[in-house]
PDB file of C-alpha atoms in Angstrom:
ATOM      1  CA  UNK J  94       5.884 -74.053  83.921  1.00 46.00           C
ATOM      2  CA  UNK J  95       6.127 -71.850  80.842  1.00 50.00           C
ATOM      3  CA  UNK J  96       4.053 -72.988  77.959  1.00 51.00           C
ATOM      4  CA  UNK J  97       5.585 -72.606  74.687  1.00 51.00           C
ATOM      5  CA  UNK J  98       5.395 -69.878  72.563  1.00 53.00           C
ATOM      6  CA  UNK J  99       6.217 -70.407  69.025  1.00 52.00           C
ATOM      7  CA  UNK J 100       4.094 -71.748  66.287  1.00 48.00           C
ATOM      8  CA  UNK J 101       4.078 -74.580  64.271  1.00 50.00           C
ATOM      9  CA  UNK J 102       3.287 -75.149  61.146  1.00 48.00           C
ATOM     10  CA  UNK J 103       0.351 -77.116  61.380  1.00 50.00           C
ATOM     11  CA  UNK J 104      -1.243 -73.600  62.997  1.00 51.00           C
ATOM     12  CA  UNK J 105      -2.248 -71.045  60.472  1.00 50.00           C
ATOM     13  CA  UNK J 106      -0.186 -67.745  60.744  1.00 49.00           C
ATOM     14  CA  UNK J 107      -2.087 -64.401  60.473  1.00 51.00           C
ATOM     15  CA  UNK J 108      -1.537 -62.826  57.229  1.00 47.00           C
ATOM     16  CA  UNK J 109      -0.416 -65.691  55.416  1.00 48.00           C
ATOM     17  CA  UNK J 110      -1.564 -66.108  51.577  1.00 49.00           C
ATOM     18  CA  UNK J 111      -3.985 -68.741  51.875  1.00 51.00           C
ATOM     19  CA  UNK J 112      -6.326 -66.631  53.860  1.00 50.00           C
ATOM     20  CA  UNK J 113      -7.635 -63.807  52.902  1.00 52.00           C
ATOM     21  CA  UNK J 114      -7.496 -60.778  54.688  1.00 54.00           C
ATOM     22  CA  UNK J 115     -10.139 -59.211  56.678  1.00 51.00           C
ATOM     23  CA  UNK J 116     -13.794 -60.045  56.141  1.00 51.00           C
ATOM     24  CA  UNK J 117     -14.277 -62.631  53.971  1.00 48.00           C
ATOM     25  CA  UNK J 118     -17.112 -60.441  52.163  1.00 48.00           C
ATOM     26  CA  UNK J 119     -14.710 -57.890  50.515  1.00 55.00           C
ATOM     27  CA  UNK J 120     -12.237 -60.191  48.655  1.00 61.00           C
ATOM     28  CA  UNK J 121     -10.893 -57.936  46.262  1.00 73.00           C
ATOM     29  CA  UNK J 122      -9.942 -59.632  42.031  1.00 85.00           C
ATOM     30  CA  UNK J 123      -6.600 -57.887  41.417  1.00 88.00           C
ATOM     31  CA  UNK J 124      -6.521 -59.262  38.470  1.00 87.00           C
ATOM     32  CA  UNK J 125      -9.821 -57.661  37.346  1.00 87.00           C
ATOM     33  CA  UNK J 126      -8.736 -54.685  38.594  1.00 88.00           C
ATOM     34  CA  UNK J 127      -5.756 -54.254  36.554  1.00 91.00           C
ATOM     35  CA  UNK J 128      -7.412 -55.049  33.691  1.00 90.00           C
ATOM     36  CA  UNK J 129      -9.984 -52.710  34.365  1.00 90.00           C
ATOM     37  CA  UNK J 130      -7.378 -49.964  34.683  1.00 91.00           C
ATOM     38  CA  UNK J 131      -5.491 -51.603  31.384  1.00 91.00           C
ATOM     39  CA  UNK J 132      -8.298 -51.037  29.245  1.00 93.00           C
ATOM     40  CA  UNK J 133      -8.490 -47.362  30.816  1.00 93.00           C
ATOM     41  CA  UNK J 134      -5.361 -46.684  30.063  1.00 93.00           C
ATOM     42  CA  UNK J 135      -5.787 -48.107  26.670  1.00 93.00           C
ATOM     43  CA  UNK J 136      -8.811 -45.842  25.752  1.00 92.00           C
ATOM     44  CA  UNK J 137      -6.843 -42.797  27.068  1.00 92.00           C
ATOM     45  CA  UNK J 138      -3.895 -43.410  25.527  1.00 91.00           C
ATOM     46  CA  UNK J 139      -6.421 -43.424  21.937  1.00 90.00           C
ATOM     47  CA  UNK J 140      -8.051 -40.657  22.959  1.00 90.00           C
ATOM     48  CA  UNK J 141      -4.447 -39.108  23.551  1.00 90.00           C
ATOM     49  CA  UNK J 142      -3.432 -40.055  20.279  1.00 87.00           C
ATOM     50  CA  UNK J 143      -6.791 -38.920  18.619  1.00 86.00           C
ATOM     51  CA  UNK J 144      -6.155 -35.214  20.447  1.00 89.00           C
ATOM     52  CA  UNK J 145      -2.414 -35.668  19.450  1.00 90.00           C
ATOM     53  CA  UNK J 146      -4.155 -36.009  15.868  1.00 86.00           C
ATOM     54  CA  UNK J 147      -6.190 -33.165  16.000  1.00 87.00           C
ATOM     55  CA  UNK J 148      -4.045 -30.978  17.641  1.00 90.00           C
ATOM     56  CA  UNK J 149      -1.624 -31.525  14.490  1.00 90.00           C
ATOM     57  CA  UNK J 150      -4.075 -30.637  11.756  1.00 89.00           C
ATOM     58  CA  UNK J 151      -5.080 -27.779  13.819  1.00 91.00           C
ATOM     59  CA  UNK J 152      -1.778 -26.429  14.035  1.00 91.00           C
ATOM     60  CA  UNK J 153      -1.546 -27.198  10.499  1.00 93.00           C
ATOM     61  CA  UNK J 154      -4.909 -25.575   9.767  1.00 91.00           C
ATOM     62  CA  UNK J 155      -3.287 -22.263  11.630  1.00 92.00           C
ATOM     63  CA  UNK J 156      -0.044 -22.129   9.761  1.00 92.00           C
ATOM     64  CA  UNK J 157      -1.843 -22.326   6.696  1.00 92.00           C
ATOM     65  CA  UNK J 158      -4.345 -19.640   7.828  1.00 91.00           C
ATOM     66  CA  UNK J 159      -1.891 -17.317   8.915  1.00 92.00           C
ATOM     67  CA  UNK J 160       0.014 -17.839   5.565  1.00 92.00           C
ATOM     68  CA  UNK J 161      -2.938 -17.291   3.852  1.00 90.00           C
ATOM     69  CA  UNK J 162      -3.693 -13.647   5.949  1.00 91.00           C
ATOM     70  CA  UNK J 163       0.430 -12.545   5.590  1.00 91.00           C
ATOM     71  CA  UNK J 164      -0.386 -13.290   1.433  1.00 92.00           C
ATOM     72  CA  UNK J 165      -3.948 -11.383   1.904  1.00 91.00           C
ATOM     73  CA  UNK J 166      -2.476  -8.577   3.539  1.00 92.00           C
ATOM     74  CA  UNK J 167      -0.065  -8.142   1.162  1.00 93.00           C
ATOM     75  CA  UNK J 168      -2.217  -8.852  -1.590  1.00 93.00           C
ATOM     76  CA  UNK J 169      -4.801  -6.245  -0.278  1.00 93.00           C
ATOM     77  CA  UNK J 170      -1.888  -3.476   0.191  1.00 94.00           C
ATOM     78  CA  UNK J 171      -0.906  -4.388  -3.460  1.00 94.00           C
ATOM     79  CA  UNK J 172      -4.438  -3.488  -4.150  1.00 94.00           C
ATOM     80  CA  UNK J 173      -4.515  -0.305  -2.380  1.00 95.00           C
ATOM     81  CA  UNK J 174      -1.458   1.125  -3.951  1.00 95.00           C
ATOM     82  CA  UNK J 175      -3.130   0.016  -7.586  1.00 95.00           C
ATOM     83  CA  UNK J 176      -6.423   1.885  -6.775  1.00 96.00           C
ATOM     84  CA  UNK J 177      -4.161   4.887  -5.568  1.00 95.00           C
ATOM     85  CA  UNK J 178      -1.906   4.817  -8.759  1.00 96.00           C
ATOM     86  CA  UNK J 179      -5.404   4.767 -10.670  1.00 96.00           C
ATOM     87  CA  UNK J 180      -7.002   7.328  -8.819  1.00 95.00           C
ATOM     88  CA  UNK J 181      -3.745   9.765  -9.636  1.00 94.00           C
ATOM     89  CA  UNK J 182      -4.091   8.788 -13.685  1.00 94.00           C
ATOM     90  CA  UNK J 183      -7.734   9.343 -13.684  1.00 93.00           C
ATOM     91  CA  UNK J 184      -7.685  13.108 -11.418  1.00 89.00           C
ATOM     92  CA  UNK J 185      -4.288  13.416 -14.056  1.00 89.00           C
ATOM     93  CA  UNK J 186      -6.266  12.512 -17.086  1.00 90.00           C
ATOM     94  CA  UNK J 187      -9.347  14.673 -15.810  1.00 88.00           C
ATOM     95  CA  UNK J 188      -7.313  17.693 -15.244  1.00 85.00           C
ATOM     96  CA  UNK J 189      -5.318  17.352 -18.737  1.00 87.00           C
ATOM     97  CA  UNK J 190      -9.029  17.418 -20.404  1.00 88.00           C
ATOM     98  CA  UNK J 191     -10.094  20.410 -18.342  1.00 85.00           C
ATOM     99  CA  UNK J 192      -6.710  21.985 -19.129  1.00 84.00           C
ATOM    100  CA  UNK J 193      -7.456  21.033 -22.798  1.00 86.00           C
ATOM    101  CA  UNK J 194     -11.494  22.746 -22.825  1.00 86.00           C
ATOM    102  CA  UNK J 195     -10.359  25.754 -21.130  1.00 83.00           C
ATOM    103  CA  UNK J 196      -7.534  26.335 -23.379  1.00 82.00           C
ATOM    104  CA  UNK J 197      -9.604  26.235 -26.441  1.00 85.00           C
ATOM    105  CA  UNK J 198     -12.129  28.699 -24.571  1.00 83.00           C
ATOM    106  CA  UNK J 199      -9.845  31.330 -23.397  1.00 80.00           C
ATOM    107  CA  UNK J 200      -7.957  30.878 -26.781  1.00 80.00           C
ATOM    108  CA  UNK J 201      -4.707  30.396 -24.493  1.00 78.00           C
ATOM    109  CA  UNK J 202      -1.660  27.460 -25.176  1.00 80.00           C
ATOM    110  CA  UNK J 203      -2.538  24.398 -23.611  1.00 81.00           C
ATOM    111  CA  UNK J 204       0.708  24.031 -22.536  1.00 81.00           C
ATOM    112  CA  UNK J 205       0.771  27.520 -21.045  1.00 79.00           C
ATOM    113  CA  UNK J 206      -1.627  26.751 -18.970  1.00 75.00           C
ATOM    114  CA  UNK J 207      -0.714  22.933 -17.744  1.00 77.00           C
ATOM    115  CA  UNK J 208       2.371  24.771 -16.061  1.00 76.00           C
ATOM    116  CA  UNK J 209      -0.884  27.054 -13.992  1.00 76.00           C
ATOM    117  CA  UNK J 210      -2.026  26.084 -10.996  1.00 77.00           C
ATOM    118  CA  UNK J 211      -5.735  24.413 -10.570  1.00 77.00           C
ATOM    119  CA  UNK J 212      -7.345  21.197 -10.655  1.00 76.00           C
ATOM    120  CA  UNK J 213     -10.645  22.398 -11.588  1.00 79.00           C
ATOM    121  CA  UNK J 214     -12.088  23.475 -14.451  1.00 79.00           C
ATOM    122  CA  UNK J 215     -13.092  26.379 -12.631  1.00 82.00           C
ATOM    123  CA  UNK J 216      -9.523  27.478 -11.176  1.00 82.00           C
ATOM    124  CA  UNK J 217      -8.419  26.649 -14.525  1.00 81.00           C
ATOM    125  CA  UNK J 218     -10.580  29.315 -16.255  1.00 82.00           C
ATOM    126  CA  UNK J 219      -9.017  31.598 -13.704  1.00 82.00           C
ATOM    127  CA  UNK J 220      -6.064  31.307 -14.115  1.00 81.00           C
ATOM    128  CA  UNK J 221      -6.280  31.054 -18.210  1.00 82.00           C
ATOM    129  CA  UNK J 222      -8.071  34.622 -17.766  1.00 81.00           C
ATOM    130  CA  UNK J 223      -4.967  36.098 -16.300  1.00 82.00           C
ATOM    131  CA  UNK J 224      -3.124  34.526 -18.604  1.00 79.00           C
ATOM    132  CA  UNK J 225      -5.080  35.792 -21.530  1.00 80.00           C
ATOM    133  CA  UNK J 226      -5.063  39.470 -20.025  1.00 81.00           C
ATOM    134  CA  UNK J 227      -1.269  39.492 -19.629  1.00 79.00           C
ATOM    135  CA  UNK J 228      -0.644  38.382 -23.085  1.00 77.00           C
ATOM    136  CA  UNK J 229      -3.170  41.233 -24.134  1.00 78.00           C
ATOM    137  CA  UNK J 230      -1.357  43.633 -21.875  1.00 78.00           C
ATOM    138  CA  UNK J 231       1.895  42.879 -23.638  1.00 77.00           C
ATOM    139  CA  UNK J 232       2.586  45.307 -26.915  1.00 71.00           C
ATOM    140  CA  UNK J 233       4.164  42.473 -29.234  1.00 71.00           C
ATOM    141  CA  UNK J 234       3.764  44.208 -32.317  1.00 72.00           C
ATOM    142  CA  UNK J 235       4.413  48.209 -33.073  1.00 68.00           C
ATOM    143  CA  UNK J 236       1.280  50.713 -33.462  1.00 70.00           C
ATOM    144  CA  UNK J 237       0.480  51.147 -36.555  1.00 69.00           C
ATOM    145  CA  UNK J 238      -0.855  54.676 -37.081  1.00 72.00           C
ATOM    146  CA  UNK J 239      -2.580  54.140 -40.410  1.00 75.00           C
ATOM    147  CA  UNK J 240      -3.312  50.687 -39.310  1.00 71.00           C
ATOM    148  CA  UNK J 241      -0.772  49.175 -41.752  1.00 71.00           C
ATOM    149  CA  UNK J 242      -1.999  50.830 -45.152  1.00 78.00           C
ATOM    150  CA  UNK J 243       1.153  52.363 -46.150  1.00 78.00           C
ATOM    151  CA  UNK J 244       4.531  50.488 -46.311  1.00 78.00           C
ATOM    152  CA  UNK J 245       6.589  51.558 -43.214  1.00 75.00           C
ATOM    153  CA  UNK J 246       9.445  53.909 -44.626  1.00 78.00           C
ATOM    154  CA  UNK J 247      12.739  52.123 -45.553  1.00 84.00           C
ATOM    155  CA  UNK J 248      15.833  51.982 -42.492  1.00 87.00           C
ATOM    156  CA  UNK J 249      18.672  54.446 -42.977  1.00 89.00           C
ATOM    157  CA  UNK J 250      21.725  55.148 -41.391  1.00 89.00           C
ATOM    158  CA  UNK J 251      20.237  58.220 -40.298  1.00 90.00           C
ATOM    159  CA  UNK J 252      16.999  56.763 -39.220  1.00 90.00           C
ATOM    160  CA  UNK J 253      18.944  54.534 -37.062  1.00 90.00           C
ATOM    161  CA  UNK J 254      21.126  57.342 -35.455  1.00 91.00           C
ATOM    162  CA  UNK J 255      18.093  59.091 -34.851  1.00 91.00           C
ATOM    163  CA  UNK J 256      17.054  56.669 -32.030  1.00 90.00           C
ATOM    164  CA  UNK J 257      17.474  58.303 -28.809  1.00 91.00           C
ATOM    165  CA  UNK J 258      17.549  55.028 -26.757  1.00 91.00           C
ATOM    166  CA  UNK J 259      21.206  53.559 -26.796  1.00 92.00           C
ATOM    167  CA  UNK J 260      19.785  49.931 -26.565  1.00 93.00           C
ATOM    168  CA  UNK J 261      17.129  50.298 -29.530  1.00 91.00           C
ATOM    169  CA  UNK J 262      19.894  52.028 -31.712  1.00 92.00           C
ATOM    170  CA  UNK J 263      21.741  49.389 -30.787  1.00 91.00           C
ATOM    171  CA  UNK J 264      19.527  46.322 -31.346  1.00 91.00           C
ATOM    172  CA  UNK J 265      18.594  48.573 -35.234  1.00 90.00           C
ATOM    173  CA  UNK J 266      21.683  47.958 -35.767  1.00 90.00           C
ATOM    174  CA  UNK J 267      22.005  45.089 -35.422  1.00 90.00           C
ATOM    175  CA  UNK J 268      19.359  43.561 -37.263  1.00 89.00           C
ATOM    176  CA  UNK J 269      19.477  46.173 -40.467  1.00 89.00           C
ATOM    177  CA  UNK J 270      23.619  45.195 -40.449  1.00 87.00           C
ATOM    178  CA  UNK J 271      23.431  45.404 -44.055  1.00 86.00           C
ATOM    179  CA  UNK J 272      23.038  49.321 -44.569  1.00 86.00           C
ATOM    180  CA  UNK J 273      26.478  49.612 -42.970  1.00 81.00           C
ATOM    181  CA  UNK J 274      28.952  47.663 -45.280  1.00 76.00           C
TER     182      UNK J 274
END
């Protein structure tokens, strides 16, 4: 009546591991296969480690180089301020010279005419011209009618009271003291 249905073990069972699956053409070495991949894996993880290498010394390489540009920059802005501080001394130095020729031209203190204004020797004559014509504008010693070829009469008392300004009979005074005691 019914025929039987389940298996015995004498019958082969689909799927079973001593038959390959599917074709028999495409049997497929795990085995090889994972070594394959191993040895893939193996020469990425060395190239991995090679990068990791490289990446290092490069990062290195960078530290160093931006170390190295921080110390040049400051190095080169030491430089600039040098060559700025030398630039002043030398226009300084240049100026005191020209301050120096011109004074012995115009005949006029040196000193005098540091305190002027004027970097070149040009502005520098200027000014030590104005200079020189003030000075000779000034009356620093009395006119001398005769030119200084008689003695100038001696001070009195009566010389001195003779002075109509109150602050030159004053200042007579002071400095001839003597004819008064």
């Amino acid at each position: 009546m019914a025929e039987d249905t389940t298996s015995t073990a004498a019958e082969p069972v689909e799927g079973s591991a001593t038959e390959p699956q599917g074709d028999g053409s495409k049997t497929e070495d795990w085995k090889a296969k994972y070594e394959d991949l191993l040895k893939q894996t193996r020469k990425h993880e060395d190239r991995a480690k090679a990068n990791y290498a490289k990446a290092k010394a490069y990062d290195e390489a960078a530290k160093h180089a931006e170390e190295a540009d921080g110390k040049l920059a400051e190095l080169t802005e030491k430089a600039e301020k040098a060559e700025a501080e030398l630039a002043a001394m030398k226009a300084e130095r240049e100026r005191e010279q020209a301050v120096a020729e011109v004074a012995e031209k115009a005949n006029v203190p040196a000193d005098v005419l540091k305190l002027m204004r004027g970097d070149t020797a040009e502005e520098l004559e200027g000014a030590a011209e104005a200079l020189s014509a003030y000075v000779k504008s000034l009356h620093l010693y009395p006119e001398v009618p005769d030119g200084g070829a008689h003695p100038a009469p001696p001070v009195t008392k009566e010389s001195i009271s003779a002075i109509k300004d109150q602050r030159a009979r004053m200042k007579a005074r002071r400095e001839n003291a003597g004819i008064y005691r």
